Coordinates of C-alpha atoms in Angstrom, one line a residue:
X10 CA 23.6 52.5 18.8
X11 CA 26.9 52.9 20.2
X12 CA 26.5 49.9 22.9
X13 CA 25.4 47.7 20.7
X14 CA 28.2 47.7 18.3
X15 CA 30.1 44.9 19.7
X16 CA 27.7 42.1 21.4
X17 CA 30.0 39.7 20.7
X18 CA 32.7 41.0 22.8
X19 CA 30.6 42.2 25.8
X20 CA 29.0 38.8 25.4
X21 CA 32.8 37.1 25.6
X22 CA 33.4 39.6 28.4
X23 CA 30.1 38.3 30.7
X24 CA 31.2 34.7 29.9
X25 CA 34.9 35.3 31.5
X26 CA 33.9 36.8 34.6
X27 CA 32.2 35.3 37.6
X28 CA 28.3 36.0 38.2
X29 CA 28.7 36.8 41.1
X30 CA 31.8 39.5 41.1
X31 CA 30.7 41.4 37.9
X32 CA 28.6 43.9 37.4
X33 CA 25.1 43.0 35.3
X34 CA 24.8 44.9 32.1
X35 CA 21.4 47.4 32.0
X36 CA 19.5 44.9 30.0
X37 CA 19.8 42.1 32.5
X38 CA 19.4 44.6 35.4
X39 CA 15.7 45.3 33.6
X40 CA 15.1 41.6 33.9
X41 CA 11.8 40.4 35.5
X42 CA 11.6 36.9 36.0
X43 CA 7.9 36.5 37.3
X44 CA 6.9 35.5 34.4
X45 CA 9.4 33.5 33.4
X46 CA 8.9 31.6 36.5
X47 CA 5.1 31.4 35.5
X48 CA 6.1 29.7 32.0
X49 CA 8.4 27.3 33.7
X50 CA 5.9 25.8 36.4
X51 CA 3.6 25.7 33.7
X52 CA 5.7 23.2 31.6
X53 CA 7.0 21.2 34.9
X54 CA 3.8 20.3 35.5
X55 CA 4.2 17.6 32.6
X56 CA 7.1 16.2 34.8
X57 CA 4.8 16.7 37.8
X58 CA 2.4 14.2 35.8
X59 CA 5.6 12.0 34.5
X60 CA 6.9 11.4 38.2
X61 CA 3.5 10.6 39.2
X62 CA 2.1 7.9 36.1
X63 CA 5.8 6.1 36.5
X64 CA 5.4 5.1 40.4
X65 CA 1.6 4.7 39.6
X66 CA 1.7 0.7 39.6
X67 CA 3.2 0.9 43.4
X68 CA -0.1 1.4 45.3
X69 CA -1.8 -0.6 42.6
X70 CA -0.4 -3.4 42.1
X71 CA -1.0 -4.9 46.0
X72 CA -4.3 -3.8 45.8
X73 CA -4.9 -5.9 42.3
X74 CA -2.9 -8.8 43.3
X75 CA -4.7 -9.7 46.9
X76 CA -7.5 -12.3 47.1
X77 CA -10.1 -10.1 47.1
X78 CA -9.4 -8.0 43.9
X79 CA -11.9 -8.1 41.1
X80 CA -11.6 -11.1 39.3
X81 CA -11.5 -9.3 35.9
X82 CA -8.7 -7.3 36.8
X83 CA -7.2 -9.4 39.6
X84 CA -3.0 -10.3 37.9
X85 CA -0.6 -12.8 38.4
X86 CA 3.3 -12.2 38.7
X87 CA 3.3 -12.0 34.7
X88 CA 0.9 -9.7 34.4
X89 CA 1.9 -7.2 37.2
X90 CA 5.2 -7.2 35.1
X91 CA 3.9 -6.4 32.3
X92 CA 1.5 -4.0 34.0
X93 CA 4.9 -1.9 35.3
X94 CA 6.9 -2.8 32.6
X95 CA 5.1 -1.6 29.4
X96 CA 4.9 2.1 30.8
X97 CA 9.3 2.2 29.4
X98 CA 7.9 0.9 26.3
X99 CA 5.6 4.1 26.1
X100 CA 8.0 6.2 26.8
X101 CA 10.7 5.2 24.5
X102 CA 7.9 5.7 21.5
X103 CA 7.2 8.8 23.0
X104 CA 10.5 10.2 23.9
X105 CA 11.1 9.0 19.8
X106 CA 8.1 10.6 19.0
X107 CA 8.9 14.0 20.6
X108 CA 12.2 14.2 18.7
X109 CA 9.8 14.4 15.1
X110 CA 7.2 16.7 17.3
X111 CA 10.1 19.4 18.6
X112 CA 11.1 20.6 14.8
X113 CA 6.8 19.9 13.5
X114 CA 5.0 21.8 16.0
X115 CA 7.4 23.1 18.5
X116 CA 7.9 22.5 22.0
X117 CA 5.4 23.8 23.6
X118 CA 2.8 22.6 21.5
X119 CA 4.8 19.2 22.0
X120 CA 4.2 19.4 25.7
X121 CA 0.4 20.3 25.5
X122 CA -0.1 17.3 22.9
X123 CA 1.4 14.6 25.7
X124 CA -1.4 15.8 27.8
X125 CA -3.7 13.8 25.2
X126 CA -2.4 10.2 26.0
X127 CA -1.5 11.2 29.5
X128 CA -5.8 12.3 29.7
X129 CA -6.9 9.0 27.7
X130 CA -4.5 6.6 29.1
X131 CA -6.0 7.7 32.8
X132 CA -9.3 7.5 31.9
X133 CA -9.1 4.2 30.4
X134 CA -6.9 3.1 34.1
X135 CA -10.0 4.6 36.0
X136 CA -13.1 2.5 34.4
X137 CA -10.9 -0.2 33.4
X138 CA -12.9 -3.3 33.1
X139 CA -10.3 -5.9 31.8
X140 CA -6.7 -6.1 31.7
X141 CA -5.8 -4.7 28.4
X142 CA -7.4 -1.4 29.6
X143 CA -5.1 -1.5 32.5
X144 CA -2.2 -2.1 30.0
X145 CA -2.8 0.4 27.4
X146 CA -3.6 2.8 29.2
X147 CA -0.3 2.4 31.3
X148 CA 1.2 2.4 28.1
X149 CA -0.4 5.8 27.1
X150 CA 0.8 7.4 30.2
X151 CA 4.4 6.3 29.2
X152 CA 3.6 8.1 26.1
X153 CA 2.8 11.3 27.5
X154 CA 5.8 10.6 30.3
X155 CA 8.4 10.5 27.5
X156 CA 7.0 13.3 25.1
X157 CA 7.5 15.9 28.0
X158 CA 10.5 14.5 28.6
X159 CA 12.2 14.9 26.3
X160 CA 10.5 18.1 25.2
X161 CA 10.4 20.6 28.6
X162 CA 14.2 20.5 29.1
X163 CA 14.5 22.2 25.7
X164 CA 11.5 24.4 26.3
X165 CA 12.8 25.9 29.4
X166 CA 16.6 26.3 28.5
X167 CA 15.2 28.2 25.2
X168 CA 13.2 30.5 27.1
X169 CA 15.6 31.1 30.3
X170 CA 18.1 33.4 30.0
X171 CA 21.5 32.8 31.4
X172 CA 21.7 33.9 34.8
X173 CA 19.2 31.3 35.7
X174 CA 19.1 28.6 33.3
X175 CA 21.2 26.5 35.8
X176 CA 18.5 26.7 38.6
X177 CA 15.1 26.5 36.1
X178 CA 17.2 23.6 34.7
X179 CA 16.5 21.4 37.8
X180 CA 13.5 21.8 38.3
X181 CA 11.8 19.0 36.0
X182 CA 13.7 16.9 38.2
X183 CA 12.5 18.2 41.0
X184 CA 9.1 18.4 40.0
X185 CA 9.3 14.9 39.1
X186 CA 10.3 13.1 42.6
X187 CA 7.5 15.8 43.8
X188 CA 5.1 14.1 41.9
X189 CA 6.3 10.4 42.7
X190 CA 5.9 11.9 46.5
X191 CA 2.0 12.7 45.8
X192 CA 1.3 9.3 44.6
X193 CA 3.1 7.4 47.0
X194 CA 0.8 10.1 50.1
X195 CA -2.0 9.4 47.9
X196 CA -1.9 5.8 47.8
X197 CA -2.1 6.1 51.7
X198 CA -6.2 7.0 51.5
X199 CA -7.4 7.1 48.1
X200 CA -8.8 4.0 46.2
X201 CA -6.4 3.0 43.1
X202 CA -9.0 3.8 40.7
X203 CA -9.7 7.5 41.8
X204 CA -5.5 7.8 42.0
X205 CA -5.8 7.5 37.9
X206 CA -8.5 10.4 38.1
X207 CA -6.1 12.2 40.1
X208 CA -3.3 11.9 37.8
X209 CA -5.5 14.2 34.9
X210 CA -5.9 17.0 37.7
X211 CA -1.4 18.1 37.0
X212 CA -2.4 16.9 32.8
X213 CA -5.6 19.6 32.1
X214 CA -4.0 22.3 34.2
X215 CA -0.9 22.4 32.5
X216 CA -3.0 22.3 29.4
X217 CA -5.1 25.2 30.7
X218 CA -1.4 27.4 31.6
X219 CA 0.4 26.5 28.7
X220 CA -2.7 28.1 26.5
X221 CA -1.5 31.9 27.8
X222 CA 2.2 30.9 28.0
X223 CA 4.6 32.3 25.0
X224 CA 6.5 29.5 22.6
X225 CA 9.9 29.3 21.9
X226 CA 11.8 32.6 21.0
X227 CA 14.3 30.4 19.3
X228 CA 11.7 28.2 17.9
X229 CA 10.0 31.4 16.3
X230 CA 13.3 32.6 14.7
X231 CA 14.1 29.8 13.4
X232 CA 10.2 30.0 11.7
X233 CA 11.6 33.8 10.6
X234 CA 9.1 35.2 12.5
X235 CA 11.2 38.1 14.4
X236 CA 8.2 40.2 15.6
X237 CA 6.6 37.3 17.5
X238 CA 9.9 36.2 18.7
X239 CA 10.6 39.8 20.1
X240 CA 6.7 39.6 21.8
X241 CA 7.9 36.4 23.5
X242 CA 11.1 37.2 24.5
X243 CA 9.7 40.8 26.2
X244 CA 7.2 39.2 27.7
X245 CA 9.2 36.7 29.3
X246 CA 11.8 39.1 30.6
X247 CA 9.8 42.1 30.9
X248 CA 8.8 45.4 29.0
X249 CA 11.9 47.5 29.8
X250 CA 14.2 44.7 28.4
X251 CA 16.2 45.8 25.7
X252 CA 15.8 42.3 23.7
X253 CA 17.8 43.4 20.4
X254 CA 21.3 42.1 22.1
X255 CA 19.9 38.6 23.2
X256 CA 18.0 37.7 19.8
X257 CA 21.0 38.9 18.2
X258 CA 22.4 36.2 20.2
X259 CA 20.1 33.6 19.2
X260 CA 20.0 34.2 15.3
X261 CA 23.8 33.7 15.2
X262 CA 23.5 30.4 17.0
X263 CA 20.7 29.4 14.7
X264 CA 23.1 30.4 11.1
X265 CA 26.0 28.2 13.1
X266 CA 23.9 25.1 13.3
X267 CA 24.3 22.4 10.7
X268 CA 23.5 18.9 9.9
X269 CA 26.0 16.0 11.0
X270 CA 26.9 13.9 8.5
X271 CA 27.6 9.8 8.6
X272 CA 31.3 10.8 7.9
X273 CA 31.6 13.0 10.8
X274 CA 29.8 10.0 13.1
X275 CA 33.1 8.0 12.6
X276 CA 35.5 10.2 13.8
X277 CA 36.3 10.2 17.5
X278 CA 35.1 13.6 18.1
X279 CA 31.4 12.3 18.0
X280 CA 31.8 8.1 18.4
X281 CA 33.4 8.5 21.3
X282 CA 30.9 11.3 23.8
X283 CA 27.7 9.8 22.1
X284 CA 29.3 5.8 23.4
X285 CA 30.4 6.9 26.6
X286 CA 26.4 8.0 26.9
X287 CA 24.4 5.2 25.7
X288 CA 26.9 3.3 28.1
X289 CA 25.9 5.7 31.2
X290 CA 21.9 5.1 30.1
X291 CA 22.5 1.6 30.2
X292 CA 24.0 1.7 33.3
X293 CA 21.8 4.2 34.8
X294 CA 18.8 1.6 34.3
X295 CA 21.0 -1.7 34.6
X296 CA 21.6 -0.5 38.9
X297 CA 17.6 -0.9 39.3
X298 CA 16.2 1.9 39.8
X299 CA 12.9 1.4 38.0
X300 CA 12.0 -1.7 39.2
X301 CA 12.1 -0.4 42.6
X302 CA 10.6 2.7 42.5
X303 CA 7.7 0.9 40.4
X304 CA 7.3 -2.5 42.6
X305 CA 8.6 -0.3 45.9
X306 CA 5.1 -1.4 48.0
X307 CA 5.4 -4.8 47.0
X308 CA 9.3 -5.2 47.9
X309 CA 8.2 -3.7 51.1
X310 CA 5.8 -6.2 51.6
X311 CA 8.5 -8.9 52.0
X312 CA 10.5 -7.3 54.5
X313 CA 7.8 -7.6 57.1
X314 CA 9.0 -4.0 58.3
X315 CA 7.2 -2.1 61.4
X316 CA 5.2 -0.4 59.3
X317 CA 3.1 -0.9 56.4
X318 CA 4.3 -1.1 53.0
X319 CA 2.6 2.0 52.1
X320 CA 4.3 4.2 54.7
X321 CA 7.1 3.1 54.0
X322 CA 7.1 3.8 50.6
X323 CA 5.5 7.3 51.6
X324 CA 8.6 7.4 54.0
X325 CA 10.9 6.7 51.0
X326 CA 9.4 9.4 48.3
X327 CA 9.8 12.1 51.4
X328 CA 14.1 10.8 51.3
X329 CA 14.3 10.9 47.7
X330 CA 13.2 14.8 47.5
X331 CA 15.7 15.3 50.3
X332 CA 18.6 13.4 48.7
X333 CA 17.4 15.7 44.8
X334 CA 17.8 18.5 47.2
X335 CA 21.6 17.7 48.5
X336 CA 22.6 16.2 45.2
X337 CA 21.9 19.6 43.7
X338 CA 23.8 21.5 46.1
X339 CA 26.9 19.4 45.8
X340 CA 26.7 19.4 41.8
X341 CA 28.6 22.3 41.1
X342 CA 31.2 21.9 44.2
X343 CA 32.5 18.8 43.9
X344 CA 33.9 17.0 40.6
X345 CA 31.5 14.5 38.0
X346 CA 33.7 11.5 39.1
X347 CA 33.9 11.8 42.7
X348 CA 30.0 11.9 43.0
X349 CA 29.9 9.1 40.6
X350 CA 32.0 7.1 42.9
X351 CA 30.3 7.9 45.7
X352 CA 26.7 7.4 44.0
X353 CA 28.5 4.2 43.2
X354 CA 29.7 2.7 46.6
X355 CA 26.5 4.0 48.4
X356 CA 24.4 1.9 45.6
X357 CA 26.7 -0.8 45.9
X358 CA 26.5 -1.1 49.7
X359 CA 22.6 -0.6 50.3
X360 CA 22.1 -3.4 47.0
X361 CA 24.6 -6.0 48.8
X362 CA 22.7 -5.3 52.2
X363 CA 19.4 -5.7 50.5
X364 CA 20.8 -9.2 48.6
X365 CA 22.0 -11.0 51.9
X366 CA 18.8 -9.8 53.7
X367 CA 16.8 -11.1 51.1
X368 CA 18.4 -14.2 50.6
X369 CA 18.5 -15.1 54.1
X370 CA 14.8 -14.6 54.0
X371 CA 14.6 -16.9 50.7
X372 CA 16.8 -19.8 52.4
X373 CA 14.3 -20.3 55.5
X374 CA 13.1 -24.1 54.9
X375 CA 9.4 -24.3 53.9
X376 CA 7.6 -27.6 54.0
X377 CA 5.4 -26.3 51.0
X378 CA 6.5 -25.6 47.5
X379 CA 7.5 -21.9 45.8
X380 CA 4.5 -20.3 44.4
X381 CA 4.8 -19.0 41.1
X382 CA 1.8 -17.5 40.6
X383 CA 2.1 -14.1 43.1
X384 CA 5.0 -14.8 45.3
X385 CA 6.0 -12.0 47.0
X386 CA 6.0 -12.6 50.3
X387 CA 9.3 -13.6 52.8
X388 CA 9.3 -16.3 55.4
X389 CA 8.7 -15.4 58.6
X390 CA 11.6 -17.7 59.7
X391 CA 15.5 -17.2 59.7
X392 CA 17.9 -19.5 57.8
X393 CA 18.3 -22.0 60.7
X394 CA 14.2 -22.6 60.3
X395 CA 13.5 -20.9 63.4
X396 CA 11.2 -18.3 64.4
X397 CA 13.4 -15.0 65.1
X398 CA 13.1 -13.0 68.3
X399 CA 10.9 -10.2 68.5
X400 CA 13.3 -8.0 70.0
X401 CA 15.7 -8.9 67.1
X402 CA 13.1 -8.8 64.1
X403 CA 11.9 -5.4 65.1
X404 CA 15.8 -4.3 64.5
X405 CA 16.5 -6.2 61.5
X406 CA 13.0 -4.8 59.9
X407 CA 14.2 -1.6 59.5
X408 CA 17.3 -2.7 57.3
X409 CA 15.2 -2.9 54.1
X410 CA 13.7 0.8 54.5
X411 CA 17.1 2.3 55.3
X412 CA 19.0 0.4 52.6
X413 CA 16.2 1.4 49.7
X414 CA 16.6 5.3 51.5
X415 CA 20.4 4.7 51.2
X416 CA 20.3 3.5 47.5
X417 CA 17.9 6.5 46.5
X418 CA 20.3 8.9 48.2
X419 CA 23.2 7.3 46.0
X420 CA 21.1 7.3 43.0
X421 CA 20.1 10.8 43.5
X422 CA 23.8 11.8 44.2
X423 CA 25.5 11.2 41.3
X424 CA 23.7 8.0 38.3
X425 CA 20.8 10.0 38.5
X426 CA 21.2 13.6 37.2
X427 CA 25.1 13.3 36.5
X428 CA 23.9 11.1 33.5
X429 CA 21.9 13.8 32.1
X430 CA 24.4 16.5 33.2
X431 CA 27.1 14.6 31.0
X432 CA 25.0 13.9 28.2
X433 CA 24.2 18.2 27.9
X434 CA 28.3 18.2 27.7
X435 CA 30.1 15.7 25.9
X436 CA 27.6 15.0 23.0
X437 CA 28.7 17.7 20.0
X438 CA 26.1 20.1 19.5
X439 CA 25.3 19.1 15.7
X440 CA 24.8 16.0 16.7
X441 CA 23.1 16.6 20.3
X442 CA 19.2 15.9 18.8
X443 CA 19.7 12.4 17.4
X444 CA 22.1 11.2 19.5
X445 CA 20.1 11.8 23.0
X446 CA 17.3 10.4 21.3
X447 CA 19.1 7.7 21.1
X448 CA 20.5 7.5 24.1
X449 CA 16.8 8.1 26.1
X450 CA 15.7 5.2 23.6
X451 CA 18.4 2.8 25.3
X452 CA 17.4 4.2 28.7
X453 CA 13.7 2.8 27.8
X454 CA 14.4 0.0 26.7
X455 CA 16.9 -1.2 29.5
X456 CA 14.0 0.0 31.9
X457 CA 11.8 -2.2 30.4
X458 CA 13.1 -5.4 30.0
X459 CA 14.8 -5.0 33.2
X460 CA 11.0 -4.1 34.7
X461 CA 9.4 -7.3 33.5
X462 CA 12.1 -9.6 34.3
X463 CA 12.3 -8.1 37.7
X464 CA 8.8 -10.1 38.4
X465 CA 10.2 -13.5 36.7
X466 CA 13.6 -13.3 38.5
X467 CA 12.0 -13.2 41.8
X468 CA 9.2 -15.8 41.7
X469 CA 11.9 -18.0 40.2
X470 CA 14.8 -17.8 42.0
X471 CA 14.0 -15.1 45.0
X472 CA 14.5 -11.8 45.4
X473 CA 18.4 -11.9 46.1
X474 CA 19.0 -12.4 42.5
X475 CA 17.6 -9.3 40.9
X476 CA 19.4 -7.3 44.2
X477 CA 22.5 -9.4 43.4
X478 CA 22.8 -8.5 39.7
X479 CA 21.9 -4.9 40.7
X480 CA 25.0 -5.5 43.3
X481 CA 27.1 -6.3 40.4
X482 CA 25.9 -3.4 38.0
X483 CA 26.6 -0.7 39.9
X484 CA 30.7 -2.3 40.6
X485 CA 30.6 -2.3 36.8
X486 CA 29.4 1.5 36.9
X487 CA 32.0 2.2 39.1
X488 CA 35.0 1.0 36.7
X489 CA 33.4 2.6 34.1
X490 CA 33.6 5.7 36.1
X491 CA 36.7 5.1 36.3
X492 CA 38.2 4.0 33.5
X493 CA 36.1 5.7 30.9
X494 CA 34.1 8.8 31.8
X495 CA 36.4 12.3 31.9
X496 CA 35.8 14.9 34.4
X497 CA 34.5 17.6 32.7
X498 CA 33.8 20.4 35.6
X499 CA 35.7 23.4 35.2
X500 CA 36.3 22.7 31.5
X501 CA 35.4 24.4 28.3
X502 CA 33.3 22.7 25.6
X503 CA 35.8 23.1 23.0
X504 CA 38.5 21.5 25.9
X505 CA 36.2 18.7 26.4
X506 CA 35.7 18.2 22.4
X507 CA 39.6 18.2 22.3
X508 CA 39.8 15.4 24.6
X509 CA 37.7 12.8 22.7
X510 CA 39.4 14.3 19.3
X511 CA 42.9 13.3 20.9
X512 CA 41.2 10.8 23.4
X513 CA 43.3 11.5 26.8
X514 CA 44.3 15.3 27.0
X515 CA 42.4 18.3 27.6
X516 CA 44.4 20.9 26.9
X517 CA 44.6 22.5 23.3
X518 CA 47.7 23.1 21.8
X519 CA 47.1 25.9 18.8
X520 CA 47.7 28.4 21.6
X521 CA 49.2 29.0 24.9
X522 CA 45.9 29.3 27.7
X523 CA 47.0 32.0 30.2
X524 CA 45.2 29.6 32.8
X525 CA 47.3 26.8 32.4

């Protein structure tokens, strides 16, 4: 067929030439993404789930550390950490295990087999009886949180085609915060135990939708099954699609792929994009964001704010989809680096506000002693031992709900999805499978020993010291900004390989670019 002797070169020519001020070819004109939307809130629904289990402990936790909690289950300060800690632990086996699961079973079958400790690790939070069921089933839910983690990004990139890949793309993150939002509204009326029955509602749906949904075309090609790749791929973009041009597409990116070797690993070219990213992971974690979207009602009981802490919280989740929303419209228009620095200074600012509040707070002289078994609470007195004006406390109570709004907003700016962004292109492609796995293994991990000292840190020493070190990681994220992370918008993949090959240029030299 006379059109479809040179894909390569219409494909070249679609890549060159904006969206928006070419003309689409007949295939994508044919395009019907109804169904491809279908498929794709089917899968987010796991991130729906993995918003929701990861904020799960902030409604909880109050409720299980009062006086008049069950004595089985009532916790401490240790065990509330390790209650909101061990969920990172969970997820860093199960983002590992997803890695083996994704080339086994395929991702979609990867995504309906997280809803299997997502169901049991609710059910055992719902009747839990003692501790350890509170624990493991927390843990089980981190499971299921990493498995579709890591696997629905892939799923939906595979099955998108390229005109909207960039939108579908967002949405687990979306989803996500829109699932944290649920719990944190839930919280306000429903019991804690009937929130963990809650969270199988988003687990057995997406269970029930995935069932009818197609897999992978790529997946199947890759199994050499071309007739069932050709079913999913039409029915995914509709029946007058003429699917030859874009499986085409896909087999020849399949034959390119190969293995990386350990001698490859030690040259710059793949040292220096898979450092720069464990760095940005650590980082990522090492500003606080975990501990405070876990512990948020309980932080919120300190500040002795207008409201209660579960409004405020509430208040907060309602910000954060506001800030995903603005941090997604600025992505593509303004540079990496300038919304890292101003993720940066924004976290910086809100952190150092929430430090000297805190510690303020913590200085007020108390005739009895620090209690280390569940302190959480601030003095009601200022740091000259007296009581504060009304007029003045109803002011200064708002500074921890707008500082925690600020910090999201910063977080969701730039360290949040500019991590992931950066990771999808400076890691080389051969390499792109092991090397975010590790990379979401050092996220976890981070998460979780920063989660469970969180706890310590403040019974010990107050709450100004975990804000303070949070102060001082996000100063260091900045100079890394600045010193070590390139700007990569507006550049090529195989411009942005060149510059960690040579380590400070972009440009390539084999032949002249008529852009430059």
């Amino acid at each position: 067929m006379n059109h479809q002797t040179s894909p390569s070169t219409a494909a070249d020519a679609d890549e060159e030439s904006p969206l928006l001020k070419r003309r689409l070819t007949s295939s994508e004109s044919q395009i019907h993404n109804s169904r491809l939307y279908l498929a794709v809130f089917a899968a987010v629904l796991g991130n729906f789930n993995f918003g929701y289990s990861l904020v799960y402990p902030s409604p909880v936790l109050p409720q299980l550390m009062s006086p008049d909690a069950d004595p089985r289950l009532k916790m401490n300060h240790t065990q509330a950490g390790w209650f909101g800690s061990v969920y990172a632990l969970g997820a860093a086996a199960g983002g590992l295990g997803a890695m083996l699961l994704n080339d086994l079973i395929g991702r979609k079958l990867s995504i309906i087999a997280s809803a299997i400790p997502c169901t049991i690790g609710y059910m055992l939070m719902g009747g839990a009886v003692n501790l350890w069921m509170l624990d493991i089933g927390r843990f089980l839910t981190g499971v299921a949180g990493g498995m579709t983690s890591a696997s629905i990004p892939v799923y939906i990139s595979e099955i998108s085609h390229k005109n909207v890949r960039g939108a579908l793309g967002s949405c687990p993150q979306i989803t996500s915060v829109c699932g944290s939002l649920v719990l944190y509204c839930l919280g306000l009326v429903v019991p804690w135990r009937w929130l963990a029955v809650a969270g199988e509602v988003p687990a057995v749906l997406m269970v029930i939708l995935l069932v009818f949904m197609p897999r992978s075309p790529r997946r199947l090609l890759s199994l050499g099954r071309e007739e069932q790749a050709e079913r999913a791929l039409r029915w995914l973009r509709g029946a007058n699609y003429d699917t030859q041009v874009e499986l085409s597409a896909i087999q020849h990116s399949i034959r390119m792929q190969s293995r990386v070797t350990c001698s490859q690993l030690a040259t710059p070219t793949f040292y220096r994009p898979i450092i720069i990213s464990m760095v940005m992971r650590f980082l990522q974690q090492m500003t606080g964001i975990t501990p405070i979207l876990v512990y948020m009602e309980l932080l919120f009981e300190n500040s002795k704010g207008l409201l209660e802490p579960r409004f405020n919280a509430a208040i907060v989740g309602a910000a954060r989809i506001i800030s995903v929303a603005i941090a997604a419209s600025l992505m593509d228009k303004a540079g990496r680096k300038a919304l890292l620095y101003t993720s940066s200074m924004l976290m910086f600012l809100s952190s150092l506000t929430l430090t000297m509040v805190s510690f303020g707070s913590s200085c007020s002289p108390s005739p009895n002693p620090p209690n280390l078994t569940a302190s959480w609470d601030y003095s009601s007195h200022n740091i000259m031992g007296n009581v504060p004006d009304p007029s003045h406390q109803t002011a200064a109570s708002l500074i921890p709900l707008i500082s925690t709004i600020i910090f999201i907003f910063g977080y969701a700016m730039g360290w949040g999805p500019i991590t992931w962004l950066l990771m999808s292109e400076v890691l080389p492609l051969v390499a792109r499978g092991v090397a975010s796995g590790l990379c979401v293994t050092v996220s976890w991990l981070t998460a979780f020993m920063l989660t469970i000292a969180f706890t310590h840190l403040k019974v010990l020493y107050g709450l100004y010291v975990p804000y303070l070190w949070f102060t001082v990681m996000c100063v260091l994220g900045l100079l890394f900004n600045a010193v070590c992370i390139p700007e990569t918008r507006g550049r090529s993949l195989e411009e942005i390989e060149n510059y960690f090959r040579t380590g400070r240029t972009f440009t390539i030299n084999r032949s002249p670019s008529p852009s430059q």
